[in-house]
Coordinates of C-alpha atoms in Angstrom, one line a residue:
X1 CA 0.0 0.0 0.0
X2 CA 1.2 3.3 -0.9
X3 CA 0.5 4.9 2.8
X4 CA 2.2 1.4 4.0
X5 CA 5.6 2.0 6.3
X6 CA 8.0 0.9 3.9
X7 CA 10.0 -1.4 6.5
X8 CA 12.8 -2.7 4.0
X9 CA 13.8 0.9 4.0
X10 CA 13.7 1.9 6.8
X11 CA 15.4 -0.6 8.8
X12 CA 18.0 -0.7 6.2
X13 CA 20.2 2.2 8.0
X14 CA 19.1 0.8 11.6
X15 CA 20.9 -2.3 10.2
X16 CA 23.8 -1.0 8.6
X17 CA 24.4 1.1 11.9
X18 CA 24.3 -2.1 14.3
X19 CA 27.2 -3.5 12.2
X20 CA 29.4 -0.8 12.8
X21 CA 28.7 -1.0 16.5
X22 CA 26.8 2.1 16.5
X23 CA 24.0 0.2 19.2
X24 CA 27.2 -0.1 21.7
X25 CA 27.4 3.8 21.7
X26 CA 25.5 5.7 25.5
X27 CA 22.0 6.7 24.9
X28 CA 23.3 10.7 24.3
X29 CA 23.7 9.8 21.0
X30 CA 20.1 8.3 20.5
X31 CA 16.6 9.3 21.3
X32 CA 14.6 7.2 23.7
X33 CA 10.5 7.0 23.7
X34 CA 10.0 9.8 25.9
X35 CA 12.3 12.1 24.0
X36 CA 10.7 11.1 20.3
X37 CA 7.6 11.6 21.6
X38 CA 7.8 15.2 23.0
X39 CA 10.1 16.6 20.2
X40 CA 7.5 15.1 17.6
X41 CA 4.8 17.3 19.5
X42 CA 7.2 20.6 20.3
X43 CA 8.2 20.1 16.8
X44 CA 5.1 20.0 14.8
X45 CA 3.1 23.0 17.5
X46 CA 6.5 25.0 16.6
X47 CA 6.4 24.5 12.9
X48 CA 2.6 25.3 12.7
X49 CA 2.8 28.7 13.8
X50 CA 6.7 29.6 12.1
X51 CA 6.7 27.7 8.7
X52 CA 7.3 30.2 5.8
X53 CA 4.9 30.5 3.0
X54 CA 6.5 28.5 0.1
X55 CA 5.0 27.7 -3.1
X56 CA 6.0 24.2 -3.1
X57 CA 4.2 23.9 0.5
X58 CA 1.1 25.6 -1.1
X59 CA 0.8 23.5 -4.6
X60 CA 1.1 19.6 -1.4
X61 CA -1.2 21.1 0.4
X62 CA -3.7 22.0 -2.1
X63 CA -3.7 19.3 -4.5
X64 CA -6.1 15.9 -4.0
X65 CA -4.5 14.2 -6.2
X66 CA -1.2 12.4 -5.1
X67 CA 0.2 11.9 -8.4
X68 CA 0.3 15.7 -8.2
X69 CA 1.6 16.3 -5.0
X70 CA 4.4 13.9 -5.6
X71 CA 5.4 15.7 -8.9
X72 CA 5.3 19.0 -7.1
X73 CA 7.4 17.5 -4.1
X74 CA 9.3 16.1 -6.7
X75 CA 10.4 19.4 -9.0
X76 CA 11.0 21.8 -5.7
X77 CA 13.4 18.9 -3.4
X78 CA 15.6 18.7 -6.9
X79 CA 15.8 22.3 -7.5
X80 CA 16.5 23.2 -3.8
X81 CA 19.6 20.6 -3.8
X82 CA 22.9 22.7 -3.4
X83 CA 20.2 25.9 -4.0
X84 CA 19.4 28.7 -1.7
X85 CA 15.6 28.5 -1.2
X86 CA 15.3 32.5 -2.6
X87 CA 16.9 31.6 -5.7
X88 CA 14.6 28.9 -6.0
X89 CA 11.3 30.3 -5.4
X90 CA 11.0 32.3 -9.2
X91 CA 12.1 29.2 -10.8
X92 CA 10.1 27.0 -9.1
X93 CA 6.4 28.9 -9.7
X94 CA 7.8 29.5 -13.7
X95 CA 8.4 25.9 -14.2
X96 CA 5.0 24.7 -12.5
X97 CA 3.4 27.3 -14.6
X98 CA 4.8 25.8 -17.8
X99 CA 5.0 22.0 -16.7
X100 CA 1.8 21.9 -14.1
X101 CA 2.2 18.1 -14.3
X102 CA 4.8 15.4 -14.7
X103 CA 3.0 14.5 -18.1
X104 CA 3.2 18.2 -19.4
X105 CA 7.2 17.6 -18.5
X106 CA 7.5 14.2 -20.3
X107 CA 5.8 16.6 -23.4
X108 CA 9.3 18.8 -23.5
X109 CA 12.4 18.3 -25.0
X110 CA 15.6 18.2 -23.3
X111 CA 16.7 21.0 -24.5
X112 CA 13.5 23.2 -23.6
X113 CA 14.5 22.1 -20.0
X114 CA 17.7 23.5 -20.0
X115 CA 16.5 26.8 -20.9
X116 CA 14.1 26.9 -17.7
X117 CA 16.9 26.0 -15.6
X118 CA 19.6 28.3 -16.9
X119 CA 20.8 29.7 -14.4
X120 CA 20.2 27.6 -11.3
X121 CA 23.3 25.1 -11.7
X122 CA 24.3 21.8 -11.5
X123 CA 22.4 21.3 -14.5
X124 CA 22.3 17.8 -14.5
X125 CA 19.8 17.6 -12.0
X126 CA 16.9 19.1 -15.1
X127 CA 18.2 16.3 -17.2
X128 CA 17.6 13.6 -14.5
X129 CA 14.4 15.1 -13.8
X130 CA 13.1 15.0 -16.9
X131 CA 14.1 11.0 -17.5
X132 CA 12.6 10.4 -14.5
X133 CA 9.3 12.0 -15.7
X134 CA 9.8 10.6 -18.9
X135 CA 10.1 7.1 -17.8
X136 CA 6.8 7.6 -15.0
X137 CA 4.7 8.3 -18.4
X138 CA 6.3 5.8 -20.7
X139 CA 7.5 2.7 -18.4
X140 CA 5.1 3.7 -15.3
X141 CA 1.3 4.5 -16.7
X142 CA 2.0 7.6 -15.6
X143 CA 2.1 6.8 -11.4
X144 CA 5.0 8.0 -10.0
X145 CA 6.4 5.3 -7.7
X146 CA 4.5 5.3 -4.2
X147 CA 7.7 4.2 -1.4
X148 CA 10.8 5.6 -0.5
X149 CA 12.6 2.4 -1.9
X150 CA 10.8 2.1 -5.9
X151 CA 11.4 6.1 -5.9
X152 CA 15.2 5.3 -5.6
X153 CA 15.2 2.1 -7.9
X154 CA 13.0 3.3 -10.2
X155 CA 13.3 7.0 -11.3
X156 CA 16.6 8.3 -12.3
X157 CA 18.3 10.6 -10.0
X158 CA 16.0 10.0 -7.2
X159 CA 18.2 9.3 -4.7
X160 CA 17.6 8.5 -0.7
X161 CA 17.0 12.0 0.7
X162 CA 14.6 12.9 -2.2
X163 CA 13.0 9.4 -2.1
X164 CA 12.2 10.3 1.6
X165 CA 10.8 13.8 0.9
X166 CA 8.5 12.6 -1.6
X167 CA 7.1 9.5 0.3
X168 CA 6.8 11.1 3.8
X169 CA 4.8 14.5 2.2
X170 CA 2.7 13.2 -0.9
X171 CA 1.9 9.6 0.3
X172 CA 2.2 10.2 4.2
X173 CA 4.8 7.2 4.7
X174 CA 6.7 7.5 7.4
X175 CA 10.3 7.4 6.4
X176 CA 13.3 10.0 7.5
X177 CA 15.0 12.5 5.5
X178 CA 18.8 13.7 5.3
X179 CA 20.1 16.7 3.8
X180 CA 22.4 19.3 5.2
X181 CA 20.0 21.4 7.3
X182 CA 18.7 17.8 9.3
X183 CA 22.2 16.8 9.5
X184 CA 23.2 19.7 11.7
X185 CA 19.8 19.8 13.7
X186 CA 20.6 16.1 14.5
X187 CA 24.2 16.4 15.1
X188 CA 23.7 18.8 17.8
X189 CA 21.0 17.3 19.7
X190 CA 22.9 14.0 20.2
X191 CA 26.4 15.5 19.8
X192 CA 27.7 14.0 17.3
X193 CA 31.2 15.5 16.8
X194 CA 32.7 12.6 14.5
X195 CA 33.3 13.5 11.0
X196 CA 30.2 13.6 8.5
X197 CA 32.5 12.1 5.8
X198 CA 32.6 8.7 7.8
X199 CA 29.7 6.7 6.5
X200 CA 28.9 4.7 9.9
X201 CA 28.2 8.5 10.8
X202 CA 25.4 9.7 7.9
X203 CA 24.1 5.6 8.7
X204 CA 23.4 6.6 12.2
X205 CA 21.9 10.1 11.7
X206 CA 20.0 8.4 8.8
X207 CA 18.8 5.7 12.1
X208 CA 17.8 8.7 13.9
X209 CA 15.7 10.8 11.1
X210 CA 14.0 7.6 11.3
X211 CA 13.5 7.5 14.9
X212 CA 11.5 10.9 14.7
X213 CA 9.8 10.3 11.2
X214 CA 7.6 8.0 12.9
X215 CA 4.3 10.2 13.3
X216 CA 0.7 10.7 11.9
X217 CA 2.2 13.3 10.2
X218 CA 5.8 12.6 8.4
X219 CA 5.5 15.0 5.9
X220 CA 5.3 17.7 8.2
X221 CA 7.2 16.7 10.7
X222 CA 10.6 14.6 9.9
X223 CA 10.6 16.9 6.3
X224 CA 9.6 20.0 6.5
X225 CA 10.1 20.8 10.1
X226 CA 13.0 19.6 11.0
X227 CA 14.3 21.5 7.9
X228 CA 13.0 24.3 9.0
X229 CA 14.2 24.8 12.0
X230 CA 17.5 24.0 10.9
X231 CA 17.0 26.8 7.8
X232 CA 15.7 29.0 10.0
X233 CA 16.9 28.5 14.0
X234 CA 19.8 26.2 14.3
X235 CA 21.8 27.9 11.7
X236 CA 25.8 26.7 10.7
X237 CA 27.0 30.3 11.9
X238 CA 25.3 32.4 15.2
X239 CA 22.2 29.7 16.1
X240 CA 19.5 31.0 17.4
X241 CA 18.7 28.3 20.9
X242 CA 16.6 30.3 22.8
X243 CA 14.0 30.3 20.1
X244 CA 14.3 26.4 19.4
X245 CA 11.6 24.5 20.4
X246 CA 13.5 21.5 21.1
X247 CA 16.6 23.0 23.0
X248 CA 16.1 20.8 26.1
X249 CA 16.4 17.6 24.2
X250 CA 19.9 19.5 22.9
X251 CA 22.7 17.9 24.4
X252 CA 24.9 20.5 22.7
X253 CA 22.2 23.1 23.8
X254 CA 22.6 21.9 27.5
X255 CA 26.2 21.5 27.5
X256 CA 26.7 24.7 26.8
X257 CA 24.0 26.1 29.9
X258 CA 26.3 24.4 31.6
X259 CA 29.6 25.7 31.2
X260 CA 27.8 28.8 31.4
X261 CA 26.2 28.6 34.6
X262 CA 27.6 26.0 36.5
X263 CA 24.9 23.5 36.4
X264 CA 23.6 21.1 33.8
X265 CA 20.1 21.2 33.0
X266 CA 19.8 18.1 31.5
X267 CA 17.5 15.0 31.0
X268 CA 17.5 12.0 32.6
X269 CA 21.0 9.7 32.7
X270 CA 23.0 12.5 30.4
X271 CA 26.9 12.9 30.6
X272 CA 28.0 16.1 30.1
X273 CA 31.0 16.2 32.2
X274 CA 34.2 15.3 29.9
X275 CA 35.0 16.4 26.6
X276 CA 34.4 13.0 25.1
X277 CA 30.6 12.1 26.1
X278 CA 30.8 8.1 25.7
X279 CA 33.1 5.5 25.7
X280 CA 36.8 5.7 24.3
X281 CA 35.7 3.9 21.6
X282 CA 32.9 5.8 20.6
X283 CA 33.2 6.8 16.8
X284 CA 30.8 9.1 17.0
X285 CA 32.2 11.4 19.5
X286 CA 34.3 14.3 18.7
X287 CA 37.1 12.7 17.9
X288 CA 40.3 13.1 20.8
X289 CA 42.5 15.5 18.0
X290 CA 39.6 17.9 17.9
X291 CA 38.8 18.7 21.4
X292 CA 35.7 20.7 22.2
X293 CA 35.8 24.3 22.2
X294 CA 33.8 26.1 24.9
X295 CA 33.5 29.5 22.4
X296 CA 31.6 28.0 20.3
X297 CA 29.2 26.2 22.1
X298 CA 26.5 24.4 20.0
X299 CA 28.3 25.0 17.2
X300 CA 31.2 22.9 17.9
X301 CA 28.6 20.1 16.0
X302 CA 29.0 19.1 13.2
X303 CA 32.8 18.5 12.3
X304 CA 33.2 18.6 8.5
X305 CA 36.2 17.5 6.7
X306 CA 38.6 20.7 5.7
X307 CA 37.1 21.9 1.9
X308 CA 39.7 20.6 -0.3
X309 CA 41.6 23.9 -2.5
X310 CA 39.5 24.3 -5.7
X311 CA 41.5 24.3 -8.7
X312 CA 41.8 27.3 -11.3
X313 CA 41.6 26.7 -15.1
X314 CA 41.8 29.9 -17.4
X315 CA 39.9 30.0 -20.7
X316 CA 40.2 31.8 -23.6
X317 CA 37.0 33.0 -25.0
X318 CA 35.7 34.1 -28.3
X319 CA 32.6 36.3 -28.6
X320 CA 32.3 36.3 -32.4
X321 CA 29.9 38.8 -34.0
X322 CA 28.5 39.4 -37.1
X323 CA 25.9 41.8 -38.6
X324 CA 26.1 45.2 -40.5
X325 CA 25.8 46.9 -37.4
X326 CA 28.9 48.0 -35.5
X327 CA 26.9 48.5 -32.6
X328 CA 27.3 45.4 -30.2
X329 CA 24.0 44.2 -29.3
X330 CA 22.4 45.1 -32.8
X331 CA 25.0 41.7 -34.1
X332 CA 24.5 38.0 -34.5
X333 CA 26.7 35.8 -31.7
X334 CA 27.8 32.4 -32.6
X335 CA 27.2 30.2 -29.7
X336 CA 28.6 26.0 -29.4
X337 CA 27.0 23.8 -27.2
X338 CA 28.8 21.7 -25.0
X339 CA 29.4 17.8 -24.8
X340 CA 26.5 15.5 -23.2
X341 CA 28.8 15.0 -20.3
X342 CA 30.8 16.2 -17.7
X343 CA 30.4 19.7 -16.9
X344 CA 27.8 21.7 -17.8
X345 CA 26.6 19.1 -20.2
X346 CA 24.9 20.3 -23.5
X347 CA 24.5 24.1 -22.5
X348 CA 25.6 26.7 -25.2
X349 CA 28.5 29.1 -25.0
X350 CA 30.9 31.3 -26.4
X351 CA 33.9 29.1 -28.3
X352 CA 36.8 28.7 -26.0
X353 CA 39.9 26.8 -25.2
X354 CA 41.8 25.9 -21.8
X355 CA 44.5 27.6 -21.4
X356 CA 48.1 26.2 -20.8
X357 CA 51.4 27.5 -20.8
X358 CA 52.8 25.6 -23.5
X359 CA 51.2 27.3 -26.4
X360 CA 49.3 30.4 -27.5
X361 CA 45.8 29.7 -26.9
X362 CA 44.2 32.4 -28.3
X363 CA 45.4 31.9 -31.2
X364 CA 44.7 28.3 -31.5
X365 CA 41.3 29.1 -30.8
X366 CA 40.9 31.8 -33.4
X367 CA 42.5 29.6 -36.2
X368 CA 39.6 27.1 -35.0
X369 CA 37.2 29.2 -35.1
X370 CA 38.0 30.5 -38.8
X371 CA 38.4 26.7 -40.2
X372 CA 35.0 25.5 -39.2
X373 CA 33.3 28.6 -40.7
X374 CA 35.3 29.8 -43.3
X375 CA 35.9 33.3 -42.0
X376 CA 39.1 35.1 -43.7
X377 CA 42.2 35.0 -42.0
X378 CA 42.3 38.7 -41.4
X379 CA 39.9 38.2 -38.5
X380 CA 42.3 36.7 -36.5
X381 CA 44.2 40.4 -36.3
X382 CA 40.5 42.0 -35.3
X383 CA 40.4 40.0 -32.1
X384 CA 39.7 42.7 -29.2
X385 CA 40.0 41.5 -25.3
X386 CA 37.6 43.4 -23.6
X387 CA 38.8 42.1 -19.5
X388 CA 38.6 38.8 -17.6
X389 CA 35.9 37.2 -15.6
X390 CA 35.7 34.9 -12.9
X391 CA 33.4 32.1 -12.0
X392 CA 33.4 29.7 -9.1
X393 CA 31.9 26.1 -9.2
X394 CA 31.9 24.0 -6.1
X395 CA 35.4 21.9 -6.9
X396 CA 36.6 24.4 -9.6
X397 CA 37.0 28.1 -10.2
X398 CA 37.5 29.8 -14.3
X399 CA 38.4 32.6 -14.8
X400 CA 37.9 33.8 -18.8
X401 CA 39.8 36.1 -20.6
X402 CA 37.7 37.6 -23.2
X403 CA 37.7 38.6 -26.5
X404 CA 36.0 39.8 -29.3
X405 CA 35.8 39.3 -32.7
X406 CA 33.8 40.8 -35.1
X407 CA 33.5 39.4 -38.5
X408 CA 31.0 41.0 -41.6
X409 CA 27.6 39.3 -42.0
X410 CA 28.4 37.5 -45.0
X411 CA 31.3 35.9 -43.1
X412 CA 29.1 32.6 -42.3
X413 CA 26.4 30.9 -43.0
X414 CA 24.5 28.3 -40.8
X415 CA 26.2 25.8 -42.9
X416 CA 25.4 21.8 -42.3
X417 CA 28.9 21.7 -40.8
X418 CA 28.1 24.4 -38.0
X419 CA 25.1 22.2 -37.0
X420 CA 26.9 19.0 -37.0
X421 CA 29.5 20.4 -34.6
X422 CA 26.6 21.7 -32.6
X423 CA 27.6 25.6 -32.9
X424 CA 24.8 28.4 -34.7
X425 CA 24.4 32.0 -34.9
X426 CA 21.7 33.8 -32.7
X427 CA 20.4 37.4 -32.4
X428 CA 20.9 38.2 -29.0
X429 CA 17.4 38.0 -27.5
X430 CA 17.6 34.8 -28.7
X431 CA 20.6 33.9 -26.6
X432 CA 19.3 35.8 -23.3
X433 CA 16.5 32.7 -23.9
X434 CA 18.7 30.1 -24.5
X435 CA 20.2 27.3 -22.0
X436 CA 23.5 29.5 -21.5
X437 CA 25.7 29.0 -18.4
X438 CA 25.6 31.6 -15.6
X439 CA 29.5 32.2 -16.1
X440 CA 29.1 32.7 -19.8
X441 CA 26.3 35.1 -19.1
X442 CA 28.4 37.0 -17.0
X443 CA 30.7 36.6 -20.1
X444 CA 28.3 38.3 -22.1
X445 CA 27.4 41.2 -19.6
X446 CA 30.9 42.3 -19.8
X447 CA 30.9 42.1 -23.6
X448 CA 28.2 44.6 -23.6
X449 CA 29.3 46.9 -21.0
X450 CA 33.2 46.6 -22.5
X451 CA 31.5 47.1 -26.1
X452 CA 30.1 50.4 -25.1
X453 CA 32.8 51.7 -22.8
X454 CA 35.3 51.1 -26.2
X455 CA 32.7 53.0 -28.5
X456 CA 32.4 55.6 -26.4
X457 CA 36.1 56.4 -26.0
X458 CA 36.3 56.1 -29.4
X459 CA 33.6 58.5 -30.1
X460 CA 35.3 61.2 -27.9
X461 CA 38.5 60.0 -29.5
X462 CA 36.9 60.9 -33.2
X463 CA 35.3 64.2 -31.2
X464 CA 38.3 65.3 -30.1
X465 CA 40.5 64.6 -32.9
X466 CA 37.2 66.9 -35.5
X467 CA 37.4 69.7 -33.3
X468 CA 41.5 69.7 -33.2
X469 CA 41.2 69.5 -37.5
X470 CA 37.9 72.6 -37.4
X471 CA 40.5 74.5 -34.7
X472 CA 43.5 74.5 -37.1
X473 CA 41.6 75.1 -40.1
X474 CA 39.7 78.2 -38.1
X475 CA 43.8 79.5 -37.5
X476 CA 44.5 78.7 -41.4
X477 CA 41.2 80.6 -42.6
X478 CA 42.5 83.8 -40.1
X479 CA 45.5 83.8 -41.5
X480 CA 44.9 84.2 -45.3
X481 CA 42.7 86.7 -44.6
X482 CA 45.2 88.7 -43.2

């Protein structure tokens, strides 16, 4: 049954946990009856009268039709993955407006997708979400997948977290979720210090979403309020405990009362006396080479692993124009699209090449560029750089050194070639609409403002130079007549 506690799922983590001898660990680091069944209540009276007014909240709570509510569950968990939910909000009601249902989504293409997500990143998540609804109309009548565990096996990109969301809000099953926010709510109430990288540690808090999921109302409660209050009160940096509805089941909460004032308000059989809470062996502690640190209080939980150093590439890119007009945004701009994998998979851009020391890369890329479309050599010598921009990814940061190129309009056609190497000319409404990269739209912006800044000085230059010529032929005109 769809409503039907999916028990292979959950009891998967509680399993997985008891092998790596998380059971053995004190009870500080897991929730007893008592303690489930007040934070449940706290929990749910606090989220009643604080939750924000989301869209995505609106659309599950309106709609009687499942199918629907999982769809609209569905669109707003991917798009808020790695997403601030601000950013999210716009995109979110323009996609429902254009794809109200997972059969109007099936109905797109691929590349229509992109373009509605342009500009919200990790762009792989549209694609998956538009196999997934692709496969629910062709493979699955049309029903998305009613438990947490066909979710993950069945729809691409689904994966555990998302699965849970899905289950627990559309079909009311009572499974846990796990993303960042719930991680750090959790962390702190049971002090768990170990590192978040370790997988017997997300298997535990994974045990303990669980624990609290349990309720007549899952959705609400192990989704969207512990979420909240982790969005919203128990915040990474400056937490805000005194407004926490839950604070006396926080044993990083109480610990920190009582350095503070000498006493420990704290429930029933808790040790909050040593720096390390349970047994020597406990690998869920803060580990001994990270002792705690009394400044920061609650937010000594959790320990992440040290960010690893980004690495910089450089690129060299080509905005290449063409048109009759010399004024920038009255001319046509080639545009390539990108490989069906790896980075930014099949978004368009500006031609470029990495840049390396061992050769000149703007050149390379020029001679390229003039090969495929025929141009004249002579345009190579009208390349202009116009600055360098910077754009950081999670693992990577780019910085592109720009340039532009302006060739005549009978340069290039949209020959056969051009389309088999996936490149085309646009007008530039045209690419403000297409599925273009944040970074190469910043790219662009500083084309236009560069563009105008050149034609200007250039305009004063011509100016200047007229008024020099009409002053020394006025002194030439006075002097014959004398």
């Amino acid at each position: 049954m769809g409503c039907a506690i999916d028990i292979v799922f959950i009891m998967a983590a509680k399993i997985r946990s008891s092998k790596h001898g998380t059971t053995r660990s004190r009870k500080n680091h897991i929730f007893n009856d008592s303690e489930v069944s007040s934070i449940q209540k706290f929990l749910l009276n606090w989220y009643d009268s604080k939750k924000r007014d989301l869209p995505w909240r609106k659309l599950a709570l309106s709609s009687e039709d499942p199918n629907l509510k999982a769809y609209a569950v569905w669109v707003s968990e991917v798009m808020l993955q790695q997403t601030q939910v601000v950013t999210v909000t716009e995109y979110y009601q323009r996609w429902m407006k254009r794809w109200p249902t997972v059969q109007d989504l099936a109905q797109a293409s691929c590349e229509e997708v992109r373009e509605m997500w342009a500009g919200l990143g990790y762009y792989r998540r549209a694609e998956r979400l538009w196999e997934g609804a692709c496969k629910v109309v062709n493979e699955l009548k049309g029903e998305i997948p009613r438990t947490a565990s066909k979710l993950t096996s069945e729809l691409p990109g689904v994966g555990q977290y998302t699965a849970g969301a899905i289950a627990s809000i559309a079909f009311g099953q009572p499974v846990g979720v796990l993303d960042g926010n719930v991680m750090r709510v959790l962390c702190r109430m049971r002090s768990i210090g170990a590192s978040l990288s370790k997988s017997l540690v997300t298997e535990h808090l994974w045990s303990l979403a669980h624990r609290i999921a349990d309720s007549n109302r899952p959705g609400d409660l192990n989704q969207q309020s512990l979420m909240e209050l982790g969005a919203c009160v128990c915040l990474p940096r400056g937490p805000t405990c005194n407004t926490c509805p839950v604070k006396e089941f926080c044993t990083a909460h109480l610990r920190t009362v009582s350095s503070g004032l000498g006493q420990a308000l704290k429930p029933e059989g808790t040790d909050l006396s040593n720096d390390v809470l349970c047994i020597e062996e406990c690998q869920l502690c803060l580990p001994k080479s990270e002792r705690y640190d009394q400044s920061l209080g609650v937010m000594n939980y959790p320990r992440k692993p040290p960010k690893r150093k980004p690495k910089v590439e450089e690129y060299a890119v080509a905005i290449v124009t063409r048109g009759k007009s010399e004024t920038f945004s009255d001319r046509e701009l080639l545009i390539v699209q990108r490989a069906d994998n790896g980075l930014l998979a099949g978004m368009w851009e500006f031609p470029s090449k990495l840049v390396t020391s061992s050769d000149n890369v703007v050149q390379s890329l020029l001679q390229e560029i003039c090969q495929v479309h025929e141009f004249d050599q002579k345009t190579l010598a009208k390349a202009e750089h116009l600055g360098e921009v910077t754009h950081f990814f999670s693992h990577v940061h780019h910085c592109y050194q720009v340039y532009h190129v302006p060739v005549t309009s009978d340069a290039s056609t949209v020959a056969q070639k051009e389309v088999q190497q996936h490149q085309k000319w646009v007008d530039q409404e045209t690419f403000s609409k297409s599925a273009v990269s944040t970074g190469m739209k910043k790219v662009y912006k500083l084309a236009i403002q560069s563009t105008k800044d050149i034609t200007a000085t250039r305009k004063r230059s011509s100016q200047a130079k007229e008024s020099s010529s009409k002053a020394k032929q006025r002194k030439l005109d006075t002097m014959w007549k004398k």
